[in-house]
Coordinates of C-alpha atoms and ligand atoms in Angstrom, one line a residue:
X1 CA -154.8 133.9 25.6
X2 CA -152.6 133.1 22.6
X3 CA -150.8 134.7 19.8
X4 CA -153.3 134.6 17.3
X5 CA -151.3 135.5 13.2
X6 CA -153.0 136.2 10.1
X7 CA -151.0 136.1 7.2
X8 CA -152.9 137.0 3.9
X9 CA -154.6 140.0 2.4
X10 CA -156.1 142.8 4.9
X11 CA -157.8 145.0 4.5
X12 CA -157.1 147.9 7.3
X13 CA -160.0 150.8 6.4
X14 CA -156.5 153.0 8.2
X15 CA -155.7 155.1 5.0
X16 CA -151.6 155.4 5.8
X17 CA -151.5 152.0 5.6
X18 CA -154.9 150.7 3.9
X19 CA -153.3 146.8 3.1
X20 CA -151.3 144.1 4.7
X21 CA -149.7 141.1 4.8
X22 CA -150.1 140.1 8.2
X23 CA -151.8 141.0 11.7
X24 CA -150.4 140.2 14.5
X25 CA -153.1 140.0 18.1
X26 CA -151.9 139.2 21.2
X27 CA -153.7 139.9 25.0
X28 CA -156.1 140.9 22.2
X29 CA -154.6 143.7 20.5
X30 CA -153.6 144.0 17.5
X31 CA -149.9 144.0 18.0
X32 CA -148.2 144.3 14.7
X33 CA -149.6 145.2 11.1
X34 CA -147.6 144.9 8.3
X35 CA -145.2 142.3 6.2
X36 CA -144.8 138.5 7.6
X37 CA -141.6 138.2 8.1
X38 CA -141.6 141.3 11.0
X39 CA -144.6 140.0 12.3
X40 CA -143.6 136.5 12.6
X41 CA -140.9 137.5 14.2
X42 CA -143.5 138.7 16.8
X43 CA -145.3 135.9 17.0
X44 CA -145.6 132.9 19.5
X45 CA -147.2 131.2 17.1
X46 CA -147.4 129.5 13.6
X47 CA -150.2 131.4 10.8
X48 CA -153.1 131.0 10.7
X49 CA -153.1 131.1 6.2
X50 CA -156.1 133.0 4.7
X51 CA -155.1 131.8 1.1
X52 CA -158.0 132.9 -1.4
X53 CA -159.6 135.1 2.3
X54 CA -158.8 139.1 4.1
X55 CA -160.0 140.4 6.7
X56 CA -161.2 143.4 7.9
X57 CA -161.5 145.2 11.4
X58 CA -164.2 143.6 12.8
X59 CA -168.1 144.2 12.0
X60 CA -170.0 146.8 13.7
X61 CA -174.4 146.8 12.8
X62 CA -174.8 150.5 14.6
X63 CA -178.6 149.5 15.2
X64 CA -179.9 146.8 15.8
X65 CA -181.9 145.1 18.8
X66 CA -180.8 142.5 20.3
X67 CA -183.4 141.0 22.3
X68 CA -186.0 141.4 20.0
X69 CA -183.7 139.1 17.7
X70 CA -183.4 136.8 20.2
X71 CA -187.4 137.0 20.9
X72 CA -188.2 137.0 17.6
X73 CA -186.7 133.4 17.0
X74 CA -189.1 132.6 19.7
X75 CA -191.8 133.8 18.6
X76 CA -194.6 133.0 16.1
X77 CA -193.3 135.1 11.8
X78 CA -195.5 135.9 10.0
X79 CA -192.1 137.8 8.2
X80 CA -193.0 136.4 4.4
X81 CA -197.3 135.5 5.0
X82 CA -198.9 136.1 1.3
X83 CA -202.2 137.0 3.4
X84 CA -203.9 137.8 6.6
X85 CA -205.0 134.5 7.3
X86 CA -201.8 132.8 6.9
X87 CA -200.0 134.7 9.4
X88 CA -203.7 133.9 11.8
X89 CA -202.3 130.2 10.8
X90 CA -199.3 130.3 12.2
X91 CA -199.8 132.2 15.1
X92 CA -202.7 129.8 16.0
X93 CA -199.9 126.7 15.1
X94 CA -198.4 128.0 17.6
X95 CA -201.5 128.6 21.1
X96 CA -201.8 124.9 20.5
X97 CA -198.4 124.8 22.8
X98 CA -199.7 127.6 25.0
X99 CA -202.8 126.8 27.8
X100 CA -205.5 128.7 27.0
X101 CA -205.4 132.0 28.4
X102 CA -201.7 132.6 28.1
X103 CA -200.5 134.9 25.6
X104 CA -199.5 134.5 21.9
X105 CA -196.8 137.0 20.4
X106 CA -195.3 137.3 17.2
X107 CA -194.4 139.5 14.6
X108 CA -193.3 140.4 11.0
X109 CA -196.5 140.6 8.8
X110 CA -196.8 143.2 5.5
X111 CA -199.6 144.8 4.6
X112 CA -198.2 145.4 1.6
X113 CA -197.4 142.4 -0.1
X114 CA -201.1 140.9 0.8
X115 CA -204.3 141.7 -1.4
X116 CA -205.5 144.7 -1.3
X117 CA -202.5 146.3 0.9
X118 CA -205.0 147.1 3.6
X119 CA -204.5 146.2 8.1
X120 CA -205.8 143.6 8.8
X121 CA -209.0 143.2 10.9
X122 CA -209.4 141.8 14.5
X123 CA -212.0 138.8 12.8
X124 CA -209.6 136.8 11.2
X125 CA -207.0 136.8 13.7
X126 CA -210.2 136.4 16.7
X127 CA -211.2 133.2 14.4
X128 CA -207.7 131.0 14.4
X129 CA -206.9 132.0 18.1
X130 CA -210.3 132.2 19.9
X131 CA -208.7 131.8 23.4
X132 CA -205.9 133.0 23.2
X133 CA -204.8 136.8 23.8
X134 CA -202.4 137.7 20.2
X135 CA -200.4 140.3 20.1
X136 CA -198.1 139.7 15.8
X137 CA -196.3 143.0 15.7
X138 CA -195.9 144.4 11.7
X139 CA -192.2 144.7 10.3
X140 CA -191.0 148.2 11.2
X141 CA -192.7 147.6 14.9
X142 CA -195.0 150.7 14.1
X143 CA -198.1 149.1 14.1
X144 CA -199.9 145.6 15.5
X145 CA -202.1 143.4 14.9
X146 CA -204.3 141.9 17.8
X147 CA -207.9 139.6 18.2
X148 CA -210.8 139.7 20.4
X149 CA -209.4 138.9 23.7
X150 CA -206.2 141.1 24.0
X151 CA -208.5 143.9 22.9
X152 CA -210.3 143.0 25.9
X153 CA -207.4 142.1 28.2
X154 CA -206.4 145.8 27.2
X155 CA -210.1 147.6 27.9
X156 CA -209.9 148.6 24.6
X157 CA -213.8 149.7 23.4
X158 CA -215.4 152.3 20.8
X159 CA -215.1 155.4 22.6
X160 CA -211.7 154.3 23.7
X161 CA -209.7 158.2 22.7
X162 CA -206.3 157.5 20.4
X163 CA -203.3 157.7 22.9
X164 CA -201.0 160.2 22.7
X165 CA -199.2 159.6 20.1
X166 CA -200.4 156.3 19.1
X167 CA -203.8 156.0 16.7
X168 CA -206.2 152.6 17.4
X169 CA -207.7 152.1 14.2
X170 CA -212.0 151.6 14.0
X171 CA -214.2 151.2 11.3
X172 CA -218.2 151.6 11.1
X173 CA -219.0 153.1 14.3
X174 CA -216.1 153.4 16.1
X175 CA -214.8 149.6 16.2
X176 CA -211.7 148.8 16.9
X177 CA -210.7 146.7 14.1
X178 CA -207.8 144.9 15.8
X179 CA -204.9 146.8 14.2
X180 CA -203.0 149.4 17.0
X181 CA -200.7 151.8 14.8
X182 CA -197.5 153.5 17.3
X183 CA -198.0 154.4 20.9
X184 CA -202.0 152.1 21.1
X185 CA -199.7 149.9 20.7
X186 CA -199.0 150.0 24.6
X187 CA -202.1 149.4 25.5
X188 CA -201.9 146.0 24.7
X189 CA -198.2 145.5 25.3
X190 CA -198.9 146.8 28.9
X191 CA -200.6 143.8 30.3
X192 CA -198.7 141.1 28.4
X193 CA -196.8 139.8 31.0
X194 CA -193.0 140.8 31.3
X195 CA -190.2 138.3 31.2
X196 CA -187.4 137.3 32.8
X197 CA -183.9 138.4 33.9
X198 CA -184.0 134.3 32.6
X199 CA -186.1 134.8 29.3
X200 CA -184.2 138.0 28.7
X201 CA -180.8 136.3 28.8
X202 CA -182.7 134.2 27.3
X203 CA -182.6 136.0 24.1
X204 CA -179.7 138.5 24.1
X205 CA -178.0 135.8 24.6
X206 CA -179.3 133.9 21.4
X207 CA -179.6 136.8 19.6
X208 CA -175.8 138.1 20.1
X209 CA -174.4 134.5 19.3
X210 CA -176.3 135.1 16.5
X211 CA -175.1 138.4 15.2
X212 CA -171.5 137.3 15.6
X213 CA -172.0 133.5 13.6
X214 CA -172.4 136.8 11.0
X215 CA -169.5 139.0 11.4
X216 CA -170.3 141.1 13.1
X217 CA -167.7 141.9 16.8
X218 CA -170.5 144.6 17.5
X219 CA -173.8 146.2 18.5
X220 CA -174.6 149.3 18.6
X221 CA -178.4 148.2 20.5
X222 CA -181.6 150.5 19.9
X223 CA -183.6 150.7 23.1
X224 CA -182.6 149.3 26.1
X225 CA -184.4 149.0 29.1
X226 CA -183.4 148.7 32.9
X227 CA -184.0 145.4 32.8
X228 CA -182.8 144.2 30.0
X229 CA -180.1 146.3 30.5
X230 CA -179.2 144.8 33.8
X231 CA -179.1 141.2 32.1
X232 CA -176.4 143.3 30.4
X233 CA -174.4 144.0 32.7
X234 CA -174.2 140.2 34.4
X235 CA -173.5 139.1 31.2
X236 CA -170.7 141.8 30.2
X237 CA -169.3 141.0 34.6
X238 CA -169.1 137.0 34.2
X239 CA -167.1 138.2 30.2
X240 CA -170.3 136.4 28.4
X241 CA -170.7 139.0 26.0
X242 CA -169.5 137.2 22.6
X243 CA -170.0 140.8 20.9
X244 CA -169.4 144.4 22.1
X245 CA -172.6 145.6 23.1
X246 CA -172.6 149.3 23.0
X247 CA -176.3 149.6 24.7
X248 CA -178.9 152.9 24.2
X249 CA -180.8 153.5 26.9
X250 CA -184.6 153.4 26.7
X251 CA -185.4 157.4 27.1
X252 CA -189.0 156.6 26.3
X253 CA -189.6 156.8 30.5
X254 CA -191.1 160.4 31.7
X255 CA -188.4 162.6 31.7
X256 CA -187.5 162.3 35.8
X257 CA -187.5 158.1 35.4
X258 CA -184.8 159.4 32.7
X259 CA -183.1 161.1 34.9
X260 CA -182.7 158.7 37.6
X261 CA -181.9 156.3 35.0
X262 CA -179.1 158.4 33.2
X263 CA -177.3 158.6 37.1
X264 CA -178.2 155.1 37.4
X265 CA -175.3 154.9 34.9
X266 CA -173.3 158.2 35.0
X267 CA -169.4 157.4 35.2
X268 CA -170.2 154.4 35.6
X269 CA -171.5 152.9 31.9
X270 CA -168.1 151.0 30.7
X271 CA -168.4 147.0 32.1
X272 CA -166.3 145.6 29.8
X273 CA -167.9 144.5 26.4
X274 CA -170.9 147.1 27.5
X275 CA -171.0 150.9 27.4
X276 CA -174.0 152.6 27.4
X277 CA -173.8 156.4 27.7
X278 CA -176.2 157.1 24.8
X279 CA -180.2 157.2 24.8
X280 CA -182.6 156.2 22.2
X281 CA -185.1 158.7 21.6
X282 CA -188.1 158.5 19.1
X283 CA -189.3 161.4 16.8
X284 CA -191.5 159.1 14.7
X285 CA -192.6 156.3 13.4
X286 CA -192.0 154.8 10.1
X287 CA -192.7 154.8 6.6
X288 CA -194.4 151.4 5.9
X289 CA -196.9 151.9 8.0
X290 CA -197.6 155.9 7.5
X291 CA -196.4 156.9 11.0
X292 CA -193.4 158.8 9.9
X293 CA -193.9 162.3 10.0
X294 CA -193.7 164.2 6.8
X295 CA -193.7 167.8 6.0
X296 CA -196.8 167.3 3.1
X297 CA -199.4 164.3 3.5
X298 CA -198.5 160.9 2.4
X299 CA -199.0 161.0 -1.7
X300 CA -201.2 156.7 -1.3
X301 CA -202.8 158.6 1.7
X302 CA -204.5 162.2 1.5
X303 CA -204.9 163.6 5.1
X304 CA -201.8 162.1 6.1
X305 CA -199.2 163.4 7.0
X306 CA -197.4 160.7 9.9
X307 CA -197.1 160.8 13.6
X308 CA -194.7 163.4 15.8
X309 CA -194.4 160.4 18.8
X310 CA -192.7 162.8 21.1
X311 CA -193.9 165.9 20.8
X312 CA -191.7 168.0 19.6
X313 CA -191.5 170.3 23.5
X314 CA -190.8 166.6 24.8
X315 CA -188.1 165.9 22.8
X316 CA -186.3 169.3 23.2
X317 CA -186.5 168.5 27.2
X318 CA -185.3 165.0 27.0
X319 CA -181.7 166.0 25.3
X320 CA -181.1 168.9 26.9
X321 CA -181.2 166.5 30.1
X322 CA -179.8 164.0 27.8
X323 CA -176.1 166.0 26.9
X324 CA -176.7 167.6 30.3
X325 CA -175.5 164.6 31.6
X326 CA -173.1 163.7 28.9
X327 CA -174.9 160.9 27.6
X328 CA -175.3 160.8 23.9
X329 CA -178.4 161.8 22.2
X330 CA -179.5 159.0 19.5
X331 CA -182.5 160.0 17.6
X332 CA -185.0 158.3 15.9
X333 CA -186.2 159.8 12.8
X334 CA -187.7 159.0 9.8
X335 CA -189.7 161.6 8.0
X336 CA -188.4 164.8 7.6
X337 CA -190.4 166.3 9.1
X338 CA -189.6 164.7 12.1
X339 CA -185.2 164.9 10.8
X340 CA -186.2 168.7 11.6
X341 CA -187.7 168.8 14.4
X342 CA -184.2 166.7 15.5
X343 CA -182.2 169.2 14.1
X344 CA -184.3 172.2 16.1
X345 CA -183.9 170.0 19.5
X346 CA -180.2 169.9 19.2
X347 CA -179.8 173.1 17.5
X348 CA -181.7 174.1 20.5
X349 CA -179.3 172.0 22.9
X350 CA -176.7 174.2 22.2
X351 CA -173.1 172.9 21.0
X352 CA -174.0 169.3 21.2
X353 CA -170.7 168.1 19.0
X354 CA -168.9 166.8 22.5
X355 CA -171.3 163.8 22.9
X356 CA -172.0 164.1 18.7
X357 CA -175.4 163.7 18.7
X358 CA -177.1 160.8 16.2
X359 CA -180.3 160.8 13.9
X360 CA -181.0 157.6 13.5
X361 CA -182.3 156.0 10.2
X362 CA -182.7 159.3 8.9
X363 CA -185.0 158.4 5.7
X364 CA -185.4 161.3 4.5
X365 CA -183.8 164.7 4.5
X366 CA -184.9 167.8 2.4
X367 CA -181.1 169.5 1.0
X368 CA -182.1 172.3 3.3
X369 CA -181.7 169.9 6.8
X370 CA -178.6 168.4 5.6
X371 CA -176.8 172.1 5.8
X372 CA -178.1 171.4 10.1
X373 CA -177.2 168.3 9.7
X374 CA -173.5 169.3 9.0
X375 CA -173.6 172.2 11.3
X376 CA -174.8 170.1 14.6
X377 CA -172.2 168.3 14.4
X378 CA -175.0 165.1 14.1
X379 CA -174.2 161.5 13.1
X380 CA -176.0 159.6 10.1
X381 CA -176.8 156.1 11.5
X382 CA -178.2 155.2 8.8
X383 CA -179.4 151.6 7.8
X384 CA -178.8 150.5 3.8
X385 CA -181.0 147.4 3.7
X386 CA -183.8 149.9 4.0
X387 CA -183.5 151.3 0.4
X388 CA -183.9 148.0 -1.0
X389 CA -187.1 146.0 1.2
X390 CA -188.9 149.8 1.0
X391 CA -188.1 150.0 -2.6
X392 CA -191.3 148.6 -3.6
X393 CA -193.9 150.9 -2.0
X394 CA -191.4 153.8 -1.1
X395 CA -192.6 155.8 -4.5
X396 CA -196.4 155.7 -3.9
X397 CA -196.1 156.3 -0.1
X398 CA -193.7 159.6 -1.4
X399 CA -194.5 160.4 -4.4
X400 CA -191.8 158.9 -7.4
X401 CA -189.6 162.3 -8.1
X402 CA -190.6 164.3 -5.9
X403 CA -187.4 166.5 -4.1
X404 CA -188.6 164.3 -0.6
X405 CA -188.0 161.0 -2.6
X406 CA -185.0 161.6 -4.1
X407 CA -183.8 162.9 -0.5
X408 CA -185.1 159.2 -0.1
X409 CA -181.9 157.2 1.8
X410 CA -179.8 159.7 0.9
X411 CA -176.1 158.1 1.6
X412 CA -174.0 159.8 -1.2
X413 CA -175.3 163.1 0.3
X414 CA -174.4 162.1 3.9
X415 CA -171.0 161.6 2.8
X416 CA -170.3 164.9 0.2
X417 CA -171.9 166.8 3.5
X418 CA -169.2 166.0 5.3
X419 CA -171.2 164.0 7.9
X420 CA -170.2 161.3 9.6
X421 CA -171.9 157.6 8.9
X422 CA -172.9 154.7 10.5
X423 CA -174.5 151.7 9.0
X424 CA -175.9 149.2 10.2
X425 CA -179.6 146.9 9.4
X426 CA -182.0 147.1 12.8
X427 CA -182.6 144.5 13.0
X428 CA -185.0 142.4 13.8
X429 CA -186.7 144.6 11.1
X430 CA -184.5 143.9 8.1
X431 CA -181.7 140.9 8.2
X432 CA -178.9 141.8 10.2
X433 CA -175.8 140.0 8.0
X434 CA -174.2 143.3 7.3
X435 CA -172.6 141.6 4.0
X436 CA -176.4 142.4 2.3
X437 CA -176.0 145.9 4.2
X438 CA -172.8 146.2 1.8
X439 CA -174.1 144.6 -1.2
X440 CA -177.9 146.8 -1.0
X441 CA -175.8 149.6 -0.3
X442 CA -173.9 149.7 -3.3
X443 CA -176.8 148.6 -5.7
X444 CA -179.7 150.2 -3.6
X445 CA -181.8 147.7 -6.1
X446 CA -184.9 146.5 -4.9
X447 CA -186.1 142.9 -5.6
X448 CA -186.7 142.9 -9.2
X449 CA -187.1 146.3 -9.1
X450 CA -185.0 148.4 -11.1
X451 CA -182.3 150.4 -9.2
X452 CA -183.8 153.5 -6.0
X453 CA -181.6 156.9 -7.3
X454 CA -179.1 155.0 -7.8
X455 CA -177.0 158.5 -7.9
X456 CA -176.9 158.0 -3.7
X457 CA -174.8 154.7 -4.2
X458 CA -171.6 154.5 -2.6
X459 CA -168.8 152.4 -3.1
X460 CA -167.8 149.4 -1.5
X461 CA -164.7 150.5 0.8
X462 CA -167.1 153.7 2.0
X463 CA -169.4 151.2 2.6
X464 CA -167.2 148.9 5.3
X465 CA -165.6 152.0 6.2
X466 CA -169.8 153.0 8.0
X467 CA -169.5 149.6 9.1
X468 CA -166.6 149.7 10.6
X469 CA -165.2 153.4 11.7
X470 CA -168.1 155.4 11.2
X471 CA -169.5 152.8 13.6
X472 CA -167.2 152.6 15.5
X473 CA -167.2 157.1 16.0
X474 CA -170.2 157.3 16.5
X475 CA -169.3 155.2 19.9
X476 CA -166.7 156.8 20.7
X477 CA -164.5 154.8 19.9
X478 CA -162.3 155.7 16.8
X479 CA -159.1 155.9 19.0
X480 CA -159.8 152.0 19.8
X481 CA -161.8 150.4 17.0
X482 CA -162.7 150.7 13.3
X483 CA -159.1 149.9 11.8
X484 CA -157.2 147.6 12.1
X485 CA -153.5 149.5 13.5
X486 CA -150.7 148.4 16.6
X487 CA -152.6 149.2 20.0
X488 CA -156.4 148.9 18.9
X489 CA -158.8 146.4 20.2
X490 CA -158.1 142.6 18.1
X491 CA -161.5 143.3 16.7
X492 CA -161.6 141.2 13.4
X493 CA -163.8 140.1 10.8
X494 CA -162.4 137.2 8.0
X495 CA -164.0 136.0 5.3
X496 CA -163.2 133.6 2.7
X497 CA -162.3 136.0 -0.1
X498 CA -161.3 139.1 -1.3
X499 CA -164.2 141.4 0.3
X500 CA -163.3 144.2 -1.3
X501 CA -162.7 143.5 -4.7
X502 CA -165.2 140.2 -5.3
X503 CA -169.1 142.0 -6.5
X504 CA -171.8 142.5 -4.8
X505 CA -173.4 139.5 -6.2
X506 CA -170.1 136.9 -4.3
X507 CA -170.3 139.3 -1.3
X508 CA -173.7 138.5 -0.7
X509 CA -172.5 134.5 -0.6
X510 CA -169.6 134.7 1.0
X511 CA -168.6 133.5 4.2
X512 CA -167.1 134.0 6.9
X513 CA -164.5 132.4 8.5
X514 CA -163.7 133.8 11.6
X515 CA -165.4 136.5 14.0
X516 CA -162.5 137.6 16.6
X517 CA -163.9 139.9 19.6
X518 CA -160.6 141.3 21.9
X519 CA -158.6 139.0 20.4
X520 CA -160.7 135.5 21.1
X521 CA -162.6 133.6 18.2
X522 CA -165.9 134.1 19.8
X523 CA -166.9 132.5 15.4
X524 CA -164.8 130.1 13.6
X525 CA -166.9 128.6 10.0
X526 CA -166.9 124.8 10.1
X527 CA -163.1 122.9 9.0
X528 CA -161.6 126.6 8.6
X529 CA -158.1 126.4 10.9
Ligands
ZN601 ZN1 -185.1 149.8 15.4

């Protein structure tokens, strides 16, 4: 690998030397950070001048779903559909290239955008797709809309009971309306033919290529099943991963199967750009589908306080088993009750600081849980974009001005308590663009609305740190990555302007020019040197 010398505004995010003139990359590592003359003297190549541009440590998305991103580019997308009919029409369009009886899959609908904000009915989808079983996942992945063929394939009828952790929405006489919430989706998903390893590889690589083009050098993949982990292992061994992947083992299997998977990876989780040492667990559902577990009922749905997807005693047993095996528990918790349950599970497992337990999303947190978070040493793995995309309806769910509303997306509160903060996006649920994430963390302003609890805003540098150093810490990599310092891995994101000084609006459009992973330029904008 040739030396790479970048000269310009280098924001190291290293408190000891925040700004440098030059950075020299050699053999995958940072060989020099400092004055141009000093680094140039040691360089075996000419300098790439950033001019008005700037470089930061490689940006990391600490929570996303890589295969889901790749697949979403192939599936029917109902993102932005203004009605159930529009979403169904997009699915019908796709069905024209699928033989009758073949599955049509998609995602991205959001009934909050539809007239009356009501959940759709199978009849609409059945009319549009009479000959294909179809399953369309809600934008947050916590509910699915299916048609009559899909209900029949899964054998779901009026007499079918709700599965544990799930709900079959029903109309008159118990008739399934075609919306399956949380674990009830599995009744249908189990009937969709599994992807082949070649298809999984295609989806993973498509997802990673999109991520690197957005300026990301690493992603934490939040919940990966055994088949996709095998694909990752092969791609890593063949050095075909364009970005680093910190893959969390999908912890949804019953405990004995999960423990077998942990044994499979124990001591074997570091392969090239792949790290496997965390386990993704679920406490509850999501706020949009009213599946997040709250202490009090939803303000817009009296009698419903959401769902704990994993019974507390099972969650505690899994956290204990994961930590005992030396793996990092990373638990999805959105509602205030789910957050409290996860903290109880962390506390019950003893001192977990060595395995750095994480709470994924941590969307609603009560003041009393903030101190527990700090005491357990838990990492807050949060996604700024949720605050802006949920913004238009979150007051309706939680009640404007309530304590739990003020505890939503509480980044400033988390930082003030000294809780380690890692940022991500939860793609493909949300846009994976880290520029949008940083700008959202600063602005907290939903489209067309006023800022959402502006006292929880954070600054540019704090947001950059959460997307770099914070994410590195969440992945046990702070000694190797997260800042620009001599000896660390040469992961860099280079922008056409000054990423630290531009306005939030400018940042959203700021061009990424180079993405360097382990000293290799994995992506360069057209026309860049
Ligand atoms: Zn997620």
